[in-house]
Short mmCIF file of C-alpha atoms in Angstrom, two decimals:
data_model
loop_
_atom_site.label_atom_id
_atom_site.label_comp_id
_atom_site.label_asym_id
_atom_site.label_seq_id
_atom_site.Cartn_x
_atom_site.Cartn_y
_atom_site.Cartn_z
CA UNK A 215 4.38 3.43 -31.12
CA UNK A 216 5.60 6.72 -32.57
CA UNK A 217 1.86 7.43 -33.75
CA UNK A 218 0.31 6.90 -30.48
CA UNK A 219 3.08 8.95 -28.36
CA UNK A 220 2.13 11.78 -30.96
CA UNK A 221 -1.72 11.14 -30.93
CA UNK A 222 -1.66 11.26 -27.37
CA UNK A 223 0.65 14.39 -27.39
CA UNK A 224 -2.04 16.57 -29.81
CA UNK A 225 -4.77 15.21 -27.78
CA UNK A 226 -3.24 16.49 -24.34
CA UNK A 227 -2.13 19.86 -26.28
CA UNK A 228 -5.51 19.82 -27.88
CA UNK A 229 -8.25 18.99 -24.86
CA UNK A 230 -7.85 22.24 -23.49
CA UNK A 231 -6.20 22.73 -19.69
CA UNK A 232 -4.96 19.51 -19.72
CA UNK A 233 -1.52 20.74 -20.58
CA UNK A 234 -0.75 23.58 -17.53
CA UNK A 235 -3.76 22.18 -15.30
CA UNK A 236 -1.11 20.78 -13.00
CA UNK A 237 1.74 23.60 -13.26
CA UNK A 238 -0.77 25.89 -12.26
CA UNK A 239 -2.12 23.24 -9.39
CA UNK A 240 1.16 23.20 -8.12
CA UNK A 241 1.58 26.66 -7.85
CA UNK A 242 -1.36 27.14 -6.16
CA UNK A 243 -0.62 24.41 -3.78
CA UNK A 244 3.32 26.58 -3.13
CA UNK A 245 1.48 29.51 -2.73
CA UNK A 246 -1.34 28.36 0.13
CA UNK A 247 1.67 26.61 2.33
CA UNK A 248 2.87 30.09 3.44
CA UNK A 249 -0.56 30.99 3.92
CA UNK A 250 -0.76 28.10 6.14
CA UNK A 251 2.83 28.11 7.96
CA UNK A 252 3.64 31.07 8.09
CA UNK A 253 5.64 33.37 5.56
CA UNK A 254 8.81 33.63 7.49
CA UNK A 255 11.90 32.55 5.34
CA UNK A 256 12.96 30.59 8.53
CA UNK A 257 9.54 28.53 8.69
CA UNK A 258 9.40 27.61 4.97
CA UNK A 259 13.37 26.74 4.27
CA UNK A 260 13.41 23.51 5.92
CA UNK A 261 10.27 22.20 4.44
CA UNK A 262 10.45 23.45 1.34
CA UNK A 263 11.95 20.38 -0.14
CA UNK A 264 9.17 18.32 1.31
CA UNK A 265 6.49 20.64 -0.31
CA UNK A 266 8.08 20.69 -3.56
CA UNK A 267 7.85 17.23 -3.74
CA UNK A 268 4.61 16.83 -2.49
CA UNK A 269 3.46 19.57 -4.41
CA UNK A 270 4.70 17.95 -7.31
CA UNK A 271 3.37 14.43 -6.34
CA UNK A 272 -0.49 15.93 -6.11
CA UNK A 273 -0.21 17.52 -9.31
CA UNK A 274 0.86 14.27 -10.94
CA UNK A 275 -1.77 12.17 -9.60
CA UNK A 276 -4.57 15.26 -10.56
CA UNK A 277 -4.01 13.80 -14.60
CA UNK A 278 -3.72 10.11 -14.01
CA UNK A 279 -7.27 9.46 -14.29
CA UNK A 280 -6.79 11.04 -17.77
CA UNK A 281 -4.48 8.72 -19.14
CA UNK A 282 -6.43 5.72 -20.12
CA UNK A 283 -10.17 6.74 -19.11
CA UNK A 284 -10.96 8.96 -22.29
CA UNK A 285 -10.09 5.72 -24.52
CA UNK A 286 -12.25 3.71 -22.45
CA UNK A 287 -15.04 5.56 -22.83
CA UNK A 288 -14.89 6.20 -26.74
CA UNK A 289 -14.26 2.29 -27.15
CA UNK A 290 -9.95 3.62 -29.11
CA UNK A 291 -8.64 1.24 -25.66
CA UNK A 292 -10.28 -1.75 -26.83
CA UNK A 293 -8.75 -0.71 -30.72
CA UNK A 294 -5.23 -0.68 -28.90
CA UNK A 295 -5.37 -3.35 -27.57
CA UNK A 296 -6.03 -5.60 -30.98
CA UNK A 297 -3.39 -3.42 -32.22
CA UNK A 298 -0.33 -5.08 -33.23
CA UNK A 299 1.22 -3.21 -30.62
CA UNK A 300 1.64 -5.44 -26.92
CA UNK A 301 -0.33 -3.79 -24.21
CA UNK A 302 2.68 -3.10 -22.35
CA UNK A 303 3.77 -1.35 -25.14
CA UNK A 304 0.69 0.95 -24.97
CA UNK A 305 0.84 1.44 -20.86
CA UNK A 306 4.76 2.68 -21.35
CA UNK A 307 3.75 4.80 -24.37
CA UNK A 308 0.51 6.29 -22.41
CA UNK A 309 2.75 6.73 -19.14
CA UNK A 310 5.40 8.35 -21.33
CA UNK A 311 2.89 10.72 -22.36
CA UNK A 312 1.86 11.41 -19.12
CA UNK A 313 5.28 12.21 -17.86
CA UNK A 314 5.90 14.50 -21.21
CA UNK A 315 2.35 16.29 -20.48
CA UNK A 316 2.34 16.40 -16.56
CA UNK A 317 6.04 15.74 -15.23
CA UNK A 318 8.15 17.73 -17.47
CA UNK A 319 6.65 21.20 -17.05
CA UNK A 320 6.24 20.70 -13.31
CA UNK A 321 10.27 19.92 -13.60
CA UNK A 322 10.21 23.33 -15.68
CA UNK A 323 8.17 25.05 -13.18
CA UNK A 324 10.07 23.63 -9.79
CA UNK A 325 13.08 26.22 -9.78
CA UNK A 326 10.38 29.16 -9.88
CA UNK A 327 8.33 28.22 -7.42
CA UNK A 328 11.33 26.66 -5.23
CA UNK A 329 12.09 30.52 -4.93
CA UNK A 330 8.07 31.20 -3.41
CA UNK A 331 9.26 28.75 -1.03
CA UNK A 332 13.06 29.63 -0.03
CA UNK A 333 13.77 26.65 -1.33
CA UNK A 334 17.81 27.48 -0.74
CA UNK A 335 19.49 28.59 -4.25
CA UNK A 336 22.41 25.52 -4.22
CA UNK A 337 19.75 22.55 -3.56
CA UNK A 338 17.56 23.87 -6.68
CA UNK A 339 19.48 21.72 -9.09
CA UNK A 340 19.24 18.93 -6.75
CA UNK A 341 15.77 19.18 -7.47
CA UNK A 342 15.68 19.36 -10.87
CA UNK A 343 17.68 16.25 -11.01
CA UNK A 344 15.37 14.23 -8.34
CA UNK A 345 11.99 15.34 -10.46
CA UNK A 346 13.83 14.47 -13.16
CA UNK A 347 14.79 10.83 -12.29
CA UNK A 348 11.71 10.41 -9.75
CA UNK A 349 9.04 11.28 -12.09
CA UNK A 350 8.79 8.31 -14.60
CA UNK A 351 8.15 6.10 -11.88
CA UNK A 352 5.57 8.53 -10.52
CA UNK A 353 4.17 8.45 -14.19
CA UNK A 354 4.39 4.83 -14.44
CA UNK A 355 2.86 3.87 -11.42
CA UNK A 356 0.19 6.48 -11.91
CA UNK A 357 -0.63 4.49 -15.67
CA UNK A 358 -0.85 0.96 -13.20
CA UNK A 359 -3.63 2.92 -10.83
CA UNK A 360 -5.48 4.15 -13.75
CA UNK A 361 -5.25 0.95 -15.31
CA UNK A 362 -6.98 -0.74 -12.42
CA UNK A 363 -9.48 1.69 -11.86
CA UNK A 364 -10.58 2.20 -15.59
CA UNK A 365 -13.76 0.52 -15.73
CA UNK A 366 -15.09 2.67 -12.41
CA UNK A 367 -17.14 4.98 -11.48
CA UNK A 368 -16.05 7.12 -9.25
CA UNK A 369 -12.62 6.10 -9.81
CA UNK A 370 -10.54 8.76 -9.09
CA UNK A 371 -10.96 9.04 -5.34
CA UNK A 372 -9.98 4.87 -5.35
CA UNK A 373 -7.57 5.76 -7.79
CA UNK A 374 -5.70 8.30 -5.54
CA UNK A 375 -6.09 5.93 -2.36
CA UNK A 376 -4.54 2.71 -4.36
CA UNK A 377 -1.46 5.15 -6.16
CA UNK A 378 -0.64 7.49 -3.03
CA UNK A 379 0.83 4.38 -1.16
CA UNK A 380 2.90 3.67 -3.71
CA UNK A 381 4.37 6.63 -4.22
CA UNK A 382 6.26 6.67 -0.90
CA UNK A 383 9.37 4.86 -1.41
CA UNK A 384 10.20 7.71 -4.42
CA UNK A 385 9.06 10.32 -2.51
CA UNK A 386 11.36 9.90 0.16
CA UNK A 387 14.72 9.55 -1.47
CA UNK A 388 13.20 12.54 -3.97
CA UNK A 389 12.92 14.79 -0.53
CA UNK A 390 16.34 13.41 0.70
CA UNK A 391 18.33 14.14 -2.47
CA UNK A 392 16.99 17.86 -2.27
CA UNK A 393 17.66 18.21 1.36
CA UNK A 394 20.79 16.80 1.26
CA UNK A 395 21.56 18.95 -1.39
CA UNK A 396 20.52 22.33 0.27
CA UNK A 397 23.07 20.97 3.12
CA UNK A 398 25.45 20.21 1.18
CA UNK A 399 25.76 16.91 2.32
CA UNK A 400 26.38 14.27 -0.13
CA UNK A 401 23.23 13.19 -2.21
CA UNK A 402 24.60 10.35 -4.53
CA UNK A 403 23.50 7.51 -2.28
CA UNK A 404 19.41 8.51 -2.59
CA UNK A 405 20.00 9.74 -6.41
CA UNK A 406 21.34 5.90 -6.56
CA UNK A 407 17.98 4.54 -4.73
CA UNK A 408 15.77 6.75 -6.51
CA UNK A 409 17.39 6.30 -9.79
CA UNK A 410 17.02 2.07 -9.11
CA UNK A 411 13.52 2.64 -8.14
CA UNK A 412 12.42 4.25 -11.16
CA UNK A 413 14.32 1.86 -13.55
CA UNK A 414 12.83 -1.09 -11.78
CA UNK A 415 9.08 0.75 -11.71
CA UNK A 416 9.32 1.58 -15.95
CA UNK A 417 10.56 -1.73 -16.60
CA UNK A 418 8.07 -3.76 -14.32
CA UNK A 419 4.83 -2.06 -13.70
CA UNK A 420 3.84 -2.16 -17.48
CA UNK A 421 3.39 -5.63 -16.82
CA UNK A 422 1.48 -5.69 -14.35
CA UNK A 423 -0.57 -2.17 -15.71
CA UNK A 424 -1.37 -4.53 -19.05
CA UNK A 425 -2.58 -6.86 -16.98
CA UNK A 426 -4.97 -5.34 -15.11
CA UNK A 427 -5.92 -3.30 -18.32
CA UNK A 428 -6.52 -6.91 -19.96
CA UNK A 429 -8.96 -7.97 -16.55
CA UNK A 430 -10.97 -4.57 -17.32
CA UNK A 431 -11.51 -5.09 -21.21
CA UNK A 432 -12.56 -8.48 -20.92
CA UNK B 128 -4.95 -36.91 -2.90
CA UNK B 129 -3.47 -33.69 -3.44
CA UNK B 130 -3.48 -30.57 -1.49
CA UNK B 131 -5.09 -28.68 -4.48
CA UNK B 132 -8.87 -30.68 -3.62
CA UNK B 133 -9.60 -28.44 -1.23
CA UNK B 134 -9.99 -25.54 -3.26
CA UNK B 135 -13.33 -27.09 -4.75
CA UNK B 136 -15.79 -25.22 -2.56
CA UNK B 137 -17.97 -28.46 -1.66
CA UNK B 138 -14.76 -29.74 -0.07
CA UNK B 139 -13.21 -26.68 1.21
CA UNK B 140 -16.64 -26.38 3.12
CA UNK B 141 -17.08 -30.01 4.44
CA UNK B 142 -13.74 -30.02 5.65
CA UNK B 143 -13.58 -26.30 7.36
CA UNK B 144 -17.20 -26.73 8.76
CA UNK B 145 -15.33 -30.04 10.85
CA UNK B 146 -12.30 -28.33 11.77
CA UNK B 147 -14.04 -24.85 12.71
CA UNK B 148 -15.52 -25.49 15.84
CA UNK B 149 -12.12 -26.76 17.68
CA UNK B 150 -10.48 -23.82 15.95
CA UNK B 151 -12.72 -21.35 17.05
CA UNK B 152 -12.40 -23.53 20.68
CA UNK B 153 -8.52 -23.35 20.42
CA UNK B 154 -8.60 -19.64 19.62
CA UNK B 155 -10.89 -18.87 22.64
CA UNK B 156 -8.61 -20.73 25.06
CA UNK B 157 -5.39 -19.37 23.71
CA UNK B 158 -6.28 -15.80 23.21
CA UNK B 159 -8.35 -15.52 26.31
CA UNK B 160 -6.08 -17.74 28.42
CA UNK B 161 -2.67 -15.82 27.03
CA UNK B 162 -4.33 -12.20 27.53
CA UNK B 163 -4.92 -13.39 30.94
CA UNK B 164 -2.05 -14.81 31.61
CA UNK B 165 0.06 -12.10 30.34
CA UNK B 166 -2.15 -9.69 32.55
CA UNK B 167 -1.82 -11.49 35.85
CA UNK B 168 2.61 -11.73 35.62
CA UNK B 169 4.16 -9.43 37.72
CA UNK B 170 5.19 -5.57 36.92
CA UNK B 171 8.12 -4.68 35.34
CA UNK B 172 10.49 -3.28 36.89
CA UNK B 173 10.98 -0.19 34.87
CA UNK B 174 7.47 0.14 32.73
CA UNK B 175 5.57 -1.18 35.70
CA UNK B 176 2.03 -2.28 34.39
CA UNK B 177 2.19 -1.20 30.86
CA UNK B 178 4.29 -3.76 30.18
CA UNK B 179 1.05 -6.10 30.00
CA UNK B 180 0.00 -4.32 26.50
CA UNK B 181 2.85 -6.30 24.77
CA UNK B 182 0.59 -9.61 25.05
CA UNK B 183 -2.10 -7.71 22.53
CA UNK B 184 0.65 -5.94 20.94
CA UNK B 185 2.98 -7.84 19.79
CA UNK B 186 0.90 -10.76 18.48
CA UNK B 187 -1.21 -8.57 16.31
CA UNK B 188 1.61 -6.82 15.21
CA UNK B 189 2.83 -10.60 13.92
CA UNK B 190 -0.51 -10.94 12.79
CA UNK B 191 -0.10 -7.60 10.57
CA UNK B 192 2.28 -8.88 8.46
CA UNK B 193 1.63 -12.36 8.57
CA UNK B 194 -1.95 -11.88 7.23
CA UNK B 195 -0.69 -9.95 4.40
CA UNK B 196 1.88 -12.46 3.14
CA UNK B 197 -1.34 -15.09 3.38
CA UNK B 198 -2.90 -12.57 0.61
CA UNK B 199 -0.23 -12.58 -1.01
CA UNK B 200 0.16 -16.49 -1.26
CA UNK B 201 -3.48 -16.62 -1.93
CA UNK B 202 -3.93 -14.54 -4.39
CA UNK B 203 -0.87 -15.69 -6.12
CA UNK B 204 -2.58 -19.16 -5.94
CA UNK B 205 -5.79 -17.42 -7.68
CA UNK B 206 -3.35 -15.62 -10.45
CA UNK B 207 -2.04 -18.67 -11.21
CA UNK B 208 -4.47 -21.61 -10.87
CA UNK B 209 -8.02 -20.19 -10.18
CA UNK B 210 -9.02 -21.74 -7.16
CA UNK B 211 -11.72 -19.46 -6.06
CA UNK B 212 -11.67 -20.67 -2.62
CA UNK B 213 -8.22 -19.11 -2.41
CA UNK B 214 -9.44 -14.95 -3.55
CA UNK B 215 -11.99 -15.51 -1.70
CA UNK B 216 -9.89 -16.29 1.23
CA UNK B 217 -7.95 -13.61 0.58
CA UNK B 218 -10.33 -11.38 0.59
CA UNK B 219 -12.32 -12.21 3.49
CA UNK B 220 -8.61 -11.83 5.84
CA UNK B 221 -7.75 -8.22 4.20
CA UNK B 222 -10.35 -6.83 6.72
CA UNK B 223 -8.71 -8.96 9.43
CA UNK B 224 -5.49 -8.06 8.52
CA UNK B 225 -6.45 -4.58 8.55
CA UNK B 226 -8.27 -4.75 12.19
CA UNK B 227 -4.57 -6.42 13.52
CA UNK B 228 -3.07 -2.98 12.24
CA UNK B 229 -4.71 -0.75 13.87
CA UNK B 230 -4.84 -2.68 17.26
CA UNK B 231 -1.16 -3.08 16.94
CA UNK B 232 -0.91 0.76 15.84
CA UNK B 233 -3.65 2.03 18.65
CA UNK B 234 -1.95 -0.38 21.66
CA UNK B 235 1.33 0.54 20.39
CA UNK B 236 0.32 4.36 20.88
CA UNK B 237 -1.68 3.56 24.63
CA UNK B 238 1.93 2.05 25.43
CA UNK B 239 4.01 4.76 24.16
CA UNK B 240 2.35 7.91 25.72
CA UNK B 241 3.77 6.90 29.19
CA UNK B 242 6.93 5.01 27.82
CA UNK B 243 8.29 7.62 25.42
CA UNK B 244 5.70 10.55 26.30
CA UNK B 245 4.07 10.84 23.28
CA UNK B 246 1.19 9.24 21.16
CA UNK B 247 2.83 8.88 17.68
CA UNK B 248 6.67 9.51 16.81
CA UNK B 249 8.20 9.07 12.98
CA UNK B 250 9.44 6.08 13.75
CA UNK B 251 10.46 3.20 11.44
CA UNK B 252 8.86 0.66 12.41
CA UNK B 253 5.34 3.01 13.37
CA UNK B 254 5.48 4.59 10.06
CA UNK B 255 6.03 0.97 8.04
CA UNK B 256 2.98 -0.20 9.70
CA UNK B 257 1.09 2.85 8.86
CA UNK B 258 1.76 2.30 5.51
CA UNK B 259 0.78 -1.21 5.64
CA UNK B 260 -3.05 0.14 6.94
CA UNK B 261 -2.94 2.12 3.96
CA UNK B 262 -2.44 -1.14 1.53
CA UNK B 263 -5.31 -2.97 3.72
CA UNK B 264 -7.71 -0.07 2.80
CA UNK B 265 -7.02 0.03 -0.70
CA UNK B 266 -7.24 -3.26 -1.51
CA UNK B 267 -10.24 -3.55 0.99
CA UNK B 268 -11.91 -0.52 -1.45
CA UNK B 269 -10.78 -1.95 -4.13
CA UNK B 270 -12.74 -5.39 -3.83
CA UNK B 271 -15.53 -3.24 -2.64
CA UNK B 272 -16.24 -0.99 -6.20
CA UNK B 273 -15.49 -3.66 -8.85
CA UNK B 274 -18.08 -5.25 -9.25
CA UNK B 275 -17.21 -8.64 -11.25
CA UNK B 276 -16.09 -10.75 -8.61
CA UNK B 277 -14.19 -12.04 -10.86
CA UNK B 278 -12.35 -8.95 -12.32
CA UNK B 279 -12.37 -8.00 -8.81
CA UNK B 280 -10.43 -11.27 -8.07
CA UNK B 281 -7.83 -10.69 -10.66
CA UNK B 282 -7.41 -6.91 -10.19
CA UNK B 283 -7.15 -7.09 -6.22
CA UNK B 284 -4.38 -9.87 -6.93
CA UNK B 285 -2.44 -7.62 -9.39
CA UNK B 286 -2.60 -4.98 -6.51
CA UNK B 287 -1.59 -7.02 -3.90
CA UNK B 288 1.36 -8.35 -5.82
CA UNK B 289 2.72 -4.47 -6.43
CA UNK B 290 1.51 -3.84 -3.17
CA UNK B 291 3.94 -6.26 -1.38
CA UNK B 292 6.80 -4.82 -3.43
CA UNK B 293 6.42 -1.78 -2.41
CA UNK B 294 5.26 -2.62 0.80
CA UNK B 295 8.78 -3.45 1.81
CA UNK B 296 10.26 -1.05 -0.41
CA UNK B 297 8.67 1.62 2.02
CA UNK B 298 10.12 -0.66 5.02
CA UNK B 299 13.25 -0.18 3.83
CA UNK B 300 13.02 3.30 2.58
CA UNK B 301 11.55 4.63 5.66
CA UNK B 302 14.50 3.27 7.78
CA UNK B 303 16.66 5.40 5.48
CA UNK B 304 14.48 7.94 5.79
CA UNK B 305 14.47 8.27 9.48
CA UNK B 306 17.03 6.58 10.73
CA UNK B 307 18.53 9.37 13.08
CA UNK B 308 15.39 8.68 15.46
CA UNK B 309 15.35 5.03 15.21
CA UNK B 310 13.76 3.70 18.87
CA UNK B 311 12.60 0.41 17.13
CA UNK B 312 14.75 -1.54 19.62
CA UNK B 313 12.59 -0.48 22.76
CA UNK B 314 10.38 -2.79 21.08
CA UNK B 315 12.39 -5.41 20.26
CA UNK B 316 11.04 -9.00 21.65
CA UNK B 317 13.40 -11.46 19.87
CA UNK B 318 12.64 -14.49 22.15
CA UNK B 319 14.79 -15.46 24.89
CA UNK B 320 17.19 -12.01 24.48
CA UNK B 321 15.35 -9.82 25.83
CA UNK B 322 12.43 -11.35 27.92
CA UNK B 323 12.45 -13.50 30.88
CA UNK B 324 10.85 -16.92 30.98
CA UNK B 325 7.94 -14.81 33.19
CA UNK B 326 6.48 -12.64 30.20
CA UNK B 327 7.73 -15.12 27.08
CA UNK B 328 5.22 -18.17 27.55
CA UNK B 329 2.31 -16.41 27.92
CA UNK B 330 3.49 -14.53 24.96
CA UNK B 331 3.68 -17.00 23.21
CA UNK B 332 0.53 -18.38 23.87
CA UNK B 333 -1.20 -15.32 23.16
CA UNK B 334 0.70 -15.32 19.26
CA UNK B 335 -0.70 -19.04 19.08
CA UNK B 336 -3.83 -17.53 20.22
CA UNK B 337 -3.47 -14.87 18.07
CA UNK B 338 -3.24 -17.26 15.13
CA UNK B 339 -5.89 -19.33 15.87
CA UNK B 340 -7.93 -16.48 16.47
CA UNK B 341 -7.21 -15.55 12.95
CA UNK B 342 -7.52 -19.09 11.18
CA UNK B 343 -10.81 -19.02 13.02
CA UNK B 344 -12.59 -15.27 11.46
CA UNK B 345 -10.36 -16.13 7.76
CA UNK B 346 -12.31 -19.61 8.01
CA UNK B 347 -15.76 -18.30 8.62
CA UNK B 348 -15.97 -15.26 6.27
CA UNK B 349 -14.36 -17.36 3.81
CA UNK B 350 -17.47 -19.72 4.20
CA UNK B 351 -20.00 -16.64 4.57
CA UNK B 352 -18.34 -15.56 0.98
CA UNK B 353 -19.02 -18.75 -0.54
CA UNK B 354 -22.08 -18.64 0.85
CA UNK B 355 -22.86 -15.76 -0.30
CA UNK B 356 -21.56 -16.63 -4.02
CA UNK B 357 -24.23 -19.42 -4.39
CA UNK B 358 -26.60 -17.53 -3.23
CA UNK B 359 -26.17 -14.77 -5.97
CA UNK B 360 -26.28 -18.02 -8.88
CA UNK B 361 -29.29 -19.34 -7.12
CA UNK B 362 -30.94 -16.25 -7.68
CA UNK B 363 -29.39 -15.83 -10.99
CA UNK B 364 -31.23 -19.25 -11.84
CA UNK B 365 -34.41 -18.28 -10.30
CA UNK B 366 -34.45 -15.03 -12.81
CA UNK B 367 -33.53 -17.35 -15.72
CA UNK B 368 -35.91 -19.83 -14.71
#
């Protein structure tokens, strides 16, 4: 398991862009909304939770094609799975990739570009912590989309309209925990939601990731 | 004699091709006959004539759901024992199920513009069915670009499994979301609370229409599918041949 997590590491690192592709995606995305709003502090403060988590949503879904397609084509998915290793074994290792590739420098990046957006300074830890606990499930779910869609063409598009839906439930209590958090309301009911969410998305959705991985390589 | 026979297609077709013309008879009656109905009772006394739009409304709203859970059953059934009959059932309602949304969504908005003065408001209940079009089209485009039908059987039925998770996750997050502006109750028609006798039976016979009208369209494309299924191994067996 350690081997793939670290294959799939160098090969992110490796493949060139893969790595900031999102990070900088995202700060594109912060930097047209005041081109779109407005730049007045007053316009952007209230929404900049949203956007943040939107932001960071988008740039999550640009790499899920990534995660499972490249083995597909070069025939190393149909290796893995006649490894010794379960399938769900390989979908949690793959997601966990994904979320060490994609999710964790977006959670880097978040505080900086919180400040493009006005994002007020006493919610931006709130907003570390809800990337921090949303994003596995984002990551996980993102591995079941892929997982359907392998075996496409043209799958990215379907990919984005199957996983987007999905995606709801966490972004909402990610948005509330922030906002909550830049009025200093109390944000431990949603951090409980959002944390149950994501435990209950990394331990089920494997499953059900495997098989539709299984359906595809058949 | 078992309830499982009828998923063999010869079966499944003998016995729908009897029952489909008084279904599709019932279905006329009921719908037309409820819509009708519901059109000629008197105003309301505070939403006057809009009121009528509840006898599409609500029933496809009911429909909504209800056809989604029958995907859900069905393609459970398909997961599980591989009756064919019962994807292909499932798909041929997801485009039903999909048209019910967005009648119940579009009616819901012609009734709201005079009621609460605008088209579309962040509601609840609005937003939950929203999402819920969004499932319909994915696993509609989903069954449309595999193309297996049998991958696209099992892979549609893994979605629609998550799907309904998360499906009512979103319910239930959304009300969290948004409950400050909550005006679900306006719409409230928990029978006998709310309604007099005047509105509730043809109500209700527009939601049996409703139904039937449903069984009806599930129980022909489910045929046309099958149909359509021999038709591509006849022509398989003609290029082998």
């Amino acid at each position: 398991m350690l081997a793939l997590l670290k294959r799939d590491l160098v090969l992110a690192t490796r493949a060139g862009g893969g790595f900031g592709l999102a990070v900088a995606f995202f700060l594109i995305l912060c930097a047209l909304v005041p081109f779109g709003v407005g730049p007045q502090t007053e316009a952007l403060r209230p929404i900049a939770p949203g956007i943040l988590w939107v932001g960071a949503l988008l740039s999550c879904l640009l790499s899920l094609d990534r995660i499972f397609a490249l083995d597909h084509e070069d025939g190393s998915l149909d290796l893995l799975a006649t490894a010794p290793l379960p399938l769900e074994g390989v979908v949690a290792i793959k997601a966990l990739a994904h979320w060490l590739t994609t999710s964790l420098p977006l959670i880097v990046a978040a505080p900086v570009f919180g400040l493009l957006l006005h994002l007020p300074g006493n919610a931006v830890p709130w907003l570390v912590v809800s990337l921090f606990i949303g994003t596995p499930a984002l990551s996980v779910l993102g591995a079941f989309g892929a997982a359907i869609t392998v075996g496409l063409r043209r799958g990215g598009l379907l990919l984005s309209l199957l996983v987007l839906p999905l995606y709801i439930p966490t972004l909402i209590f990610g948005t509330e925990i922030v906002r909550r958090g830049a009025q200093d309301a109390d944000p431990v009911t949603p951090i409980l939601f959002l944390g149950g969410i994501s435990a209950a998305v990394v331990a089920l959705v494997p499953f059900a990731a495997a098989a539709a991985l299984r359906v595809n390589l058949r | 004699m078992s309830i499982w026979e009828y998923a063999n297609p010869v079966k499944f077709m003998r016995s729908s091709g009897a029952i489909l013309p008084w279904v599709v008879a019932g279905a006329a009656v009921c719908t037309i006959g409820g819509v009708l109905w519901g059109f000629l009772t008197p105003q309301d006394y505070k939403q006057g004539a809009t009121v009528k739009i509840v006898f599409l409304h609500v029933p496809a709203a009911m429909m909504a759901i209800n056809i989604w859970v029958m995907m859900l059953v069905t393609s459970l059934i398909w997961l599980i024992r591989r009756h064919h009959v019962s994807a292909l059932a499932a798909k041929a309602a997801a485009p039903i199920g999909a048209v019910m949304t967005l009648i119940a969504l579009m009616t819901g908005a012609i009734w709201g513009q005079p009621m609460w003065g605008s088209w579309w408001e962040w509601d609840p209940r609005l937003t939950s069915f929203l999402i819920l079009f969004l499932f319909y089209i994915g696993y509609i485009a989903l069954w449309a670009a595999v193309e297996d039908p049998d991958s696209a059987a099992d892979l549609t039925g893994v979605l629609c499994l998550v799907g309904s998770v998360f499906a009512l996750l979103s319910r239930y997050a959304v009300l969290f979301w948004n409950q400050g502006l909550h005006q679900g109750a306006s719409l409230s028609v928990a029978p006998g609370e709310r309604m007099s006798a005047v509105y509730r039976y043809p109500l209700y016979l527009s939601m049996l229409g409703f139904l039937l009208l449903f069984l009806a369209l599930v129980l022909i494309r489910t045929r046309t599918e099958i149909r359509k299924r021999r038709l591509v191994a006849l022509q398989a067996r003609e290029a082998r041949a």
